[in-house]
mmCIF file of C-alpha atoms in Angstrom:
data_model
loop_
_atom_site.group_PDB
_atom_site.id
_atom_site.type_symbol
_atom_site.label_atom_id
_atom_site.label_comp_id
_atom_site.label_asym_id
_atom_site.label_seq_id
_atom_site.Cartn_x
_atom_site.Cartn_y
_atom_site.Cartn_z
ATOM 1 C CA MET A 1 158.609 99.850 17.080
ATOM 2 C CA GLN A 2 162.106 100.105 18.541
ATOM 3 C CA SER A 3 163.248 98.309 21.707
ATOM 4 C CA VAL A 4 166.758 99.770 21.826
ATOM 5 C CA ALA A 5 166.166 102.520 24.387
ATOM 6 C CA ALA A 6 163.591 104.058 26.691
ATOM 7 C CA ALA A 7 163.726 107.290 28.698
ATOM 8 C CA LEU A 8 162.377 107.565 32.241
ATOM 9 C CA THR A 9 161.837 110.550 34.525
ATOM 10 C CA MET A 10 159.644 111.769 37.373
ATOM 11 C CA VAL A 11 158.118 115.238 37.321
ATOM 12 C CA ARG A 12 155.772 117.535 39.180
ATOM 13 C CA GLY A 13 154.962 120.627 37.154
ATOM 14 C CA ASP A 14 158.261 121.962 35.701
ATOM 15 C CA ALA A 15 156.607 122.612 32.327
ATOM 16 C CA PHE A 16 159.642 124.387 30.862
ATOM 17 C CA PHE A 17 161.941 121.424 31.503
ATOM 18 C CA LEU A 18 159.313 118.825 30.629
ATOM 19 C CA LYS A 19 158.822 120.443 27.220
ATOM 20 C CA ALA A 20 162.575 120.228 26.578
ATOM 21 C CA TRP A 21 162.670 116.608 27.831
ATOM 22 C CA LEU A 22 159.759 115.639 25.584
ATOM 23 C CA ARG A 23 161.234 117.434 22.592
ATOM 24 C CA HIS A 24 164.560 115.658 23.058
ATOM 25 C CA TYR A 25 163.610 112.101 24.042
ATOM 26 C CA GLY A 26 160.207 112.091 22.389
ATOM 27 C CA GLU A 27 161.691 112.941 19.006
ATOM 28 C CA THR A 28 164.731 110.688 19.480
ATOM 29 C CA PHE A 29 163.161 107.557 20.965
ATOM 30 C CA GLY A 30 159.490 108.114 20.090
ATOM 31 C CA ARG A 31 156.953 109.178 22.699
ATOM 32 C CA GLU A 32 155.727 105.602 23.012
ATOM 33 C CA ASN A 33 159.153 104.795 24.523
ATOM 34 C CA CYS A 34 159.095 107.647 27.062
ATOM 35 C CA TYR A 35 157.966 106.897 30.630
ATOM 36 C CA ILE A 36 156.957 109.730 32.952
ATOM 37 C CA VAL A 37 156.028 109.385 36.606
ATOM 38 C CA ASN A 38 153.488 112.156 37.174
ATOM 39 C CA HIS A 39 153.983 113.074 40.833
ATOM 40 C CA GLY A 40 150.675 114.500 41.977
ATOM 41 C CA ARG A 41 148.842 113.550 38.761
ATOM 42 C CA GLY A 42 149.071 117.091 37.392
ATOM 43 C CA GLU A 43 146.868 117.875 34.402
ATOM 44 C CA ASP A 44 149.663 119.987 32.917
ATOM 45 C CA VAL A 45 151.918 116.932 32.752
ATOM 46 C CA GLU A 46 149.099 114.793 31.335
ATOM 47 C CA ASN A 47 148.490 117.306 28.556
ATOM 48 C CA LEU A 48 152.113 117.992 27.649
ATOM 49 C CA ALA A 49 153.089 114.321 27.702
ATOM 50 C CA GLU A 50 150.263 113.016 25.538
ATOM 51 C CA GLY A 51 151.421 109.909 23.707
ATOM 52 C CA CYS A 52 153.928 108.972 26.408
ATOM 53 C CA ASN A 53 153.500 106.330 29.098
ATOM 54 C CA ILE A 54 152.311 108.304 32.130
ATOM 55 C CA ILE A 55 152.287 106.793 35.615
ATOM 56 C CA GLY A 56 150.259 108.874 38.060
ATOM 57 C CA ILE A 57 151.158 108.731 41.759
ATOM 58 C CA PRO A 58 149.979 110.676 44.846
ATOM 59 C CA GLY A 59 151.691 114.015 45.383
ATOM 60 C CA ASP A 60 151.574 114.308 49.164
ATOM 61 C CA PRO A 61 154.695 116.053 50.526
ATOM 62 C CA HIS A 62 157.065 113.737 52.418
ATOM 63 C CA PRO A 63 160.411 114.324 54.164
ATOM 64 C CA ASN A 64 161.872 111.239 52.458
ATOM 65 C CA PHE A 65 160.721 112.318 49.015
ATOM 66 C CA ASP A 66 164.037 111.688 47.230
ATOM 67 C CA MET A 67 164.512 108.281 48.844
ATOM 68 C CA LYS A 68 161.035 107.158 47.816
ATOM 69 C CA ARG A 69 161.478 108.614 44.337
ATOM 70 C CA TRP A 70 164.675 106.681 43.613
ATOM 71 C CA ARG A 71 163.294 103.475 45.070
ATOM 72 C CA LEU A 72 160.476 103.738 42.528
ATOM 73 C CA LEU A 73 162.775 104.731 39.635
ATOM 74 C CA ASN A 74 165.173 101.883 40.441
ATOM 75 C CA ASN A 75 162.409 99.326 40.187
ATOM 76 C CA LEU A 76 160.976 100.872 37.032
ATOM 77 C CA VAL A 77 164.407 100.810 35.371
ATOM 78 C CA GLN A 78 164.828 97.122 36.105
ATOM 79 C CA GLY A 79 161.344 96.368 34.820
ATOM 80 C CA LEU A 80 161.892 98.312 31.602
ATOM 81 C CA ARG A 81 165.172 96.489 31.032
ATOM 82 C CA CYS A 82 163.105 93.383 30.366
ATOM 83 C CA TYR A 83 161.853 95.097 27.209
ATOM 84 C CA TYR A 84 164.607 97.565 26.220
ATOM 85 C CA THR A 85 168.347 97.142 25.857
ATOM 86 C CA HIS A 86 169.078 100.549 27.429
ATOM 87 C CA VAL A 87 167.136 102.760 29.838
ATOM 88 C CA VAL A 88 168.077 106.440 30.224
ATOM 89 C CA VAL A 89 166.970 107.626 33.662
ATOM 90 C CA GLY A 90 167.303 110.998 35.344
ATOM 91 C CA ASP A 91 165.711 114.243 36.431
ATOM 92 C CA VAL A 92 163.544 116.137 33.971
ATOM 93 C CA ASP A 93 166.175 118.903 33.659
ATOM 94 C CA GLU A 94 168.918 116.460 32.575
ATOM 95 C CA LEU A 95 169.315 115.554 28.896
ATOM 96 C CA VAL A 96 171.834 113.080 27.478
ATOM 97 C CA VAL A 97 173.219 113.966 24.053
ATOM 98 C CA VAL A 98 175.700 112.643 21.537
ATOM 99 C CA ASP A 99 178.274 115.109 20.232
ATOM 100 C CA PRO A 100 177.072 116.076 16.730
ATOM 101 C CA ALA A 101 180.651 115.563 15.536
ATOM 102 C CA HIS A 102 180.112 111.844 16.093
ATOM 103 C CA GLY A 103 177.065 111.794 13.813
ATOM 104 C CA GLY A 104 173.669 110.188 14.291
ATOM 105 C CA SER A 105 171.064 110.442 17.037
ATOM 106 C CA LEU A 106 171.236 109.140 20.583
ATOM 107 C CA LEU A 107 169.100 106.192 19.487
ATOM 108 C CA ASP A 108 171.523 105.425 16.649
ATOM 109 C CA TYR A 109 174.400 105.612 19.094
ATOM 110 C CA LEU A 110 172.821 103.293 21.683
ATOM 111 C CA ALA A 111 171.895 100.776 18.996
ATOM 112 C CA GLU A 112 175.634 100.327 18.415
ATOM 113 C CA GLN A 113 176.568 99.934 22.092
ATOM 114 C CA LYS A 114 177.232 96.655 23.839
ATOM 115 C CA PRO A 115 174.601 95.747 26.458
ATOM 116 C CA ARG A 116 175.092 94.833 30.129
ATOM 117 C CA ARG A 117 176.951 98.027 30.969
ATOM 118 C CA VAL A 118 176.361 101.391 32.581
ATOM 119 C CA LEU A 119 177.339 104.483 30.583
ATOM 120 C CA THR A 120 178.315 107.738 32.287
ATOM 121 C CA PRO A 121 178.044 110.887 30.135
ATOM 122 C CA LEU A 122 180.216 113.872 31.059
ATOM 123 C CA GLY A 123 178.167 116.410 33.012
ATOM 124 C CA LEU A 124 177.938 120.002 31.763
ATOM 125 C CA GLU A 125 175.763 122.702 33.280
ATOM 126 C CA VAL A 126 174.163 125.059 30.774
ATOM 127 C CA ILE A 127 174.443 128.544 32.281
ATOM 128 C CA HIS A 128 172.575 131.708 31.351
ATOM 129 C CA ARG A 129 175.133 134.459 30.879
ATOM 130 C CA ILE A 130 172.673 137.269 31.494
ATOM 131 C CA ASP A 131 175.352 139.827 30.625
ATOM 132 C CA VAL A 132 175.662 138.641 27.000
ATOM 133 C CA GLU A 133 172.594 136.427 26.339
ATOM 134 C CA PRO A 134 169.447 138.603 26.425
ATOM 135 C CA GLU A 135 167.479 136.370 24.045
ATOM 136 C CA GLU A 136 164.404 134.634 25.433
ATOM 137 C CA ILE A 137 164.140 130.868 25.015
ATOM 138 C CA ILE A 138 161.056 130.124 22.904
ATOM 139 C CA GLY A 139 162.285 126.902 21.245
ATOM 140 C CA PRO A 140 165.605 125.055 21.418
ATOM 141 C CA ILE A 141 167.767 125.988 24.407
ATOM 142 C CA LEU A 142 171.199 125.667 22.798
ATOM 143 C CA GLY A 143 171.564 128.689 20.569
ATOM 144 C CA PRO A 144 170.085 131.330 22.853
ATOM 145 C CA ARG A 145 172.343 129.705 25.470
ATOM 146 C CA ARG A 146 175.886 128.783 24.458
ATOM 147 C CA HIS A 147 177.857 128.671 27.713
ATOM 148 C CA VAL A 148 178.480 125.674 29.961
ATOM 149 C CA ARG A 149 180.484 125.007 33.084
ATOM 150 C CA LEU A 150 181.987 121.719 34.191
ATOM 151 C CA ALA A 151 179.619 119.835 36.495
ATOM 152 C CA PRO A 152 181.153 116.584 37.831
ATOM 153 C CA HIS A 153 178.125 116.208 40.111
ATOM 154 C CA TYR A 154 176.067 115.635 36.952
ATOM 155 C CA SER A 155 178.373 113.115 35.326
ATOM 156 C CA LYS A 156 175.779 110.518 36.227
ATOM 157 C CA PRO A 157 175.742 106.774 35.435
ATOM 158 C CA CYS A 158 172.348 107.199 33.808
ATOM 159 C CA ILE A 159 172.286 104.864 30.783
ATOM 160 C CA ILE A 160 171.522 101.457 32.230
ATOM 161 C CA SER A 161 171.677 98.109 30.471
ATOM 162 C CA GLN A 162 172.813 96.040 33.453
ATOM 163 C CA GLY A 163 170.923 94.911 36.537
ATOM 164 C CA VAL A 164 172.416 97.364 39.016
ATOM 165 C CA LYS A 165 171.121 99.421 41.917
ATOM 166 C CA ILE A 166 171.164 103.195 41.453
ATOM 167 C CA ALA A 167 171.869 105.434 44.451
ATOM 168 C CA ARG A 168 169.515 108.188 45.571
ATOM 169 C CA GLY A 169 169.925 111.164 43.264
ATOM 170 C CA GLY A 170 171.204 108.931 40.456
ATOM 171 C CA HIS A 171 174.836 109.848 41.194
ATOM 172 C CA PHE A 172 176.225 106.328 41.742
ATOM 173 C CA THR A 173 175.508 102.717 40.819
ATOM 174 C CA GLN A 174 176.848 99.338 41.914
ATOM 175 C CA TYR A 175 178.459 98.783 38.519
ATOM 176 C CA ASP A 176 182.209 98.445 39.128
ATOM 177 C CA LYS A 177 183.495 99.785 35.786
ATOM 178 C CA LEU A 178 183.561 103.382 34.587
ATOM 179 C CA VAL A 179 182.437 103.731 30.966
ATOM 180 C CA THR A 180 182.467 107.402 29.940
ATOM 181 C CA PRO A 181 182.567 107.687 26.138
ATOM 182 C CA ASP A 182 184.155 110.795 24.619
ATOM 183 C CA GLU A 183 181.046 111.610 22.593
ATOM 184 C CA LEU A 184 178.438 111.507 25.402
ATOM 185 C CA TYR A 185 177.361 114.509 27.475
ATOM 186 C CA LEU A 186 174.682 115.172 30.066
ATOM 187 C CA PHE A 187 173.400 118.749 29.912
ATOM 188 C CA HIS A 188 171.963 119.957 33.214
ATOM 189 C CA LEU A 189 169.492 122.776 32.589
ATOM 190 C CA LYS A 190 168.753 124.192 36.051
ATOM 191 C CA PHE A 191 170.624 127.447 35.338
ATOM 192 C CA CYS A 192 169.849 127.772 31.621
ATOM 193 C CA ASP A 193 167.362 130.625 32.048
ATOM 194 C CA PHE A 194 167.164 133.204 34.821
ATOM 195 C CA GLY A 195 163.388 133.696 34.753
ATOM 196 C CA THR A 196 162.690 129.966 34.733
ATOM 197 C CA TYR A 197 165.146 129.448 37.597
ATOM 198 C CA VAL A 198 163.315 131.943 39.801
ATOM 199 C CA GLN A 199 159.918 130.346 39.099
ATOM 200 C CA THR A 200 161.232 126.805 39.649
ATOM 201 C CA MET A 201 162.974 127.636 42.919
ATOM 202 C CA ASN A 202 159.878 129.405 44.222
ATOM 203 C CA ALA A 203 157.853 126.259 43.553
ATOM 204 C CA ARG A 204 160.433 123.958 45.181
ATOM 205 C CA ASN A 205 160.789 126.182 48.232
ATOM 206 C CA ALA A 206 157.002 126.009 48.607
ATOM 207 C CA VAL A 207 157.138 122.186 48.601
ATOM 208 C CA THR A 208 159.752 121.999 51.371
ATOM 209 C CA GLN A 209 157.848 124.591 53.390
ATOM 210 C CA GLU A 210 154.774 122.373 53.143
ATOM 211 C CA VAL A 211 156.815 119.356 54.325
ATOM 212 C CA GLY A 212 157.627 121.406 57.425
ATOM 213 C CA THR A 213 161.110 120.069 58.242
ATOM 214 C CA ASP A 214 164.648 121.330 57.660
ATOM 215 C CA VAL A 215 167.555 120.130 55.497
ATOM 216 C CA GLN A 216 168.974 117.828 58.186
ATOM 217 C CA ASP A 217 165.711 115.968 58.769
ATOM 218 C CA THR A 218 164.792 115.092 55.195
ATOM 219 C CA ALA A 219 165.890 113.052 52.211
ATOM 220 C CA ILE A 220 165.275 116.000 49.885
ATOM 221 C CA GLY A 221 168.143 117.781 48.099
ATOM 222 C CA ARG A 222 169.248 120.866 50.061
ATOM 223 C CA HIS A 223 168.881 122.981 46.901
ATOM 224 C CA TRP A 224 165.095 122.717 47.387
ATOM 225 C CA PHE A 225 165.300 124.753 50.626
ATOM 226 C CA ALA A 226 165.030 128.555 50.759
ATOM 227 C CA GLU A 227 167.923 128.860 53.231
ATOM 228 C CA ALA A 228 170.306 127.212 50.762
ATOM 229 C CA ARG A 229 169.123 129.249 47.779
ATOM 230 C CA GLY A 230 171.103 132.477 47.987
ATOM 231 C CA GLU A 231 170.255 135.635 46.046
ATOM 232 C CA ASP A 232 169.102 134.697 42.557
ATOM 233 C CA ARG A 233 170.523 137.617 40.583
ATOM 234 C CA ALA A 234 173.908 137.273 42.291
ATOM 235 C CA VAL A 235 174.069 133.583 41.342
ATOM 236 C CA PHE A 236 173.679 134.436 37.647
ATOM 237 C CA ASP A 237 175.875 137.546 37.727
ATOM 238 C CA ALA A 238 178.707 135.364 39.052
ATOM 239 C CA PHE A 239 178.758 133.238 35.879
ATOM 240 C CA ALA A 240 180.506 136.085 34.048
ATOM 241 C CA ASP A 241 183.463 135.767 36.432
ATOM 242 C CA LEU A 242 184.163 132.103 35.673
ATOM 243 C CA PRO A 243 187.422 131.697 33.698
ATOM 244 C CA MET A 244 186.713 131.100 29.999
ATOM 245 C CA GLU A 245 188.603 128.180 28.465
ATOM 246 C CA GLU A 246 189.573 128.013 24.806
ATOM 247 C CA GLY A 247 188.376 125.117 22.638
ATOM 248 C CA PHE A 248 186.235 122.211 23.770
ATOM 249 C CA ASP A 249 188.628 119.366 24.562
ATOM 250 C CA LEU A 250 187.385 117.766 27.777
ATOM 251 C CA GLY A 251 189.374 114.557 27.620
ATOM 252 C CA TRP A 252 191.360 115.662 30.659
ATOM 253 C CA VAL A 253 188.197 115.614 32.781
ATOM 254 C CA ARG A 254 187.393 112.039 31.801
ATOM 255 C CA LYS A 255 190.980 110.992 32.580
ATOM 256 C CA ARG A 256 190.673 112.457 36.075
ATOM 257 C CA MET A 257 187.394 110.609 36.558
ATOM 258 C CA ALA A 258 189.077 107.332 35.606
ATOM 259 C CA ARG A 259 192.108 107.914 37.857
ATOM 260 C CA SER A 260 189.950 108.450 40.953
ATOM 261 C CA TRP A 261 187.474 105.651 40.231
ATOM 262 C CA GLY A 262 186.858 103.148 43.017
ATOM 263 C CA PRO A 263 184.485 101.822 45.702
ATOM 264 C CA ARG A 264 182.484 104.403 47.618
ATOM 265 C CA GLY A 265 183.298 103.183 51.100
ATOM 266 C CA GLU A 266 181.367 100.087 52.144
ATOM 267 C CA THR A 267 178.176 101.068 50.334
ATOM 268 C CA GLY A 268 178.593 98.746 47.356
ATOM 269 C CA PHE A 269 178.508 101.771 45.048
ATOM 270 C CA TYR A 270 181.371 103.041 42.877
ATOM 271 C CA ALA A 271 182.359 106.636 42.259
ATOM 272 C CA PHE A 272 185.017 109.091 41.109
ATOM 273 C CA LYS A 273 186.108 112.310 42.802
ATOM 274 C CA ARG A 274 183.895 115.298 42.032
ATOM 275 C CA PRO A 275 185.947 118.445 42.580
ATOM 276 C CA ASP A 276 184.547 121.918 42.016
ATOM 277 C CA TYR A 277 185.845 123.260 38.703
ATOM 278 C CA SER A 278 185.609 126.953 37.957
ATOM 279 C CA GLN A 279 186.017 126.787 34.166
ATOM 280 C CA GLN A 280 183.373 127.690 31.631
ATOM 281 C CA TYR A 281 183.320 126.911 27.914
ATOM 282 C CA ARG A 282 181.476 128.260 24.918
ATOM 283 C CA LEU A 283 179.803 125.412 23.058
ATOM 284 C CA PRO A 284 180.941 124.895 19.461
ATOM 285 C CA ASP A 285 178.444 125.856 16.742
ATOM 286 C CA ARG A 286 177.655 122.201 16.039
ATOM 287 C CA PHE A 287 175.611 122.007 19.274
ATOM 288 C CA THR A 288 173.216 124.811 18.292
ATOM 289 C CA GLY A 289 169.622 123.561 18.250
ATOM 290 C CA LEU A 290 170.553 120.133 19.620
ATOM 291 C CA ILE A 291 168.247 120.500 22.638
#
């Protein structure tokens, strides 16, 4: 039984993303080292996550949902650190990977890392280019989907081996050093499949409608609200217009992160600037089948 790394997430439904999360972390770390907070105690989560450590909690809608969620995840991370060197924490549609060019699994990689740090993978959003990627996803995501766009918002400090507080949303911590290894990426999957996106957004819009408040009066991400959604087909059509970059050298992004690194006001958290980049890249063949 390994004690190098555990994975932690919170989920309500989202079967498509949970299957990918389980396939990735369950096979890499072992399901016995995967911890899933089952918001609402859904039977679908219970069934899919068999063999994992499932923590059932009430699913009542609440305007401070995200605040409560990260308070719970923060405390679970610190508890798990008593038993694991590293804890990977994040949303169910976020997967941390090691560049296959480096060799070895994520578990192999973390076994070689020094403890008492926070690692920040480079965030990439997997996008469904519906104009050139008609194939349905019935197994691994990378292969049917090969395009990514830069997503600084998802360059999250999500591999924790130090006793630090994590901000709501997982975007910042109180660790004062930026460690962003060249071989680590975080793939955000929200836009990886048009059909799944529509179903997921319908479900999230229903949750915020049940809460009965607006964006300004809640601690729920604005992307959960119907008024911030936009027209689904137009969102995906627009991916074709993003400038395509040659190659896959993203060292310049990490350098910009390091140059802008510093305290985030008086909050005690640290951050880098997160500009909107328009570039997209085609993933090299070595990533096919990785998630």
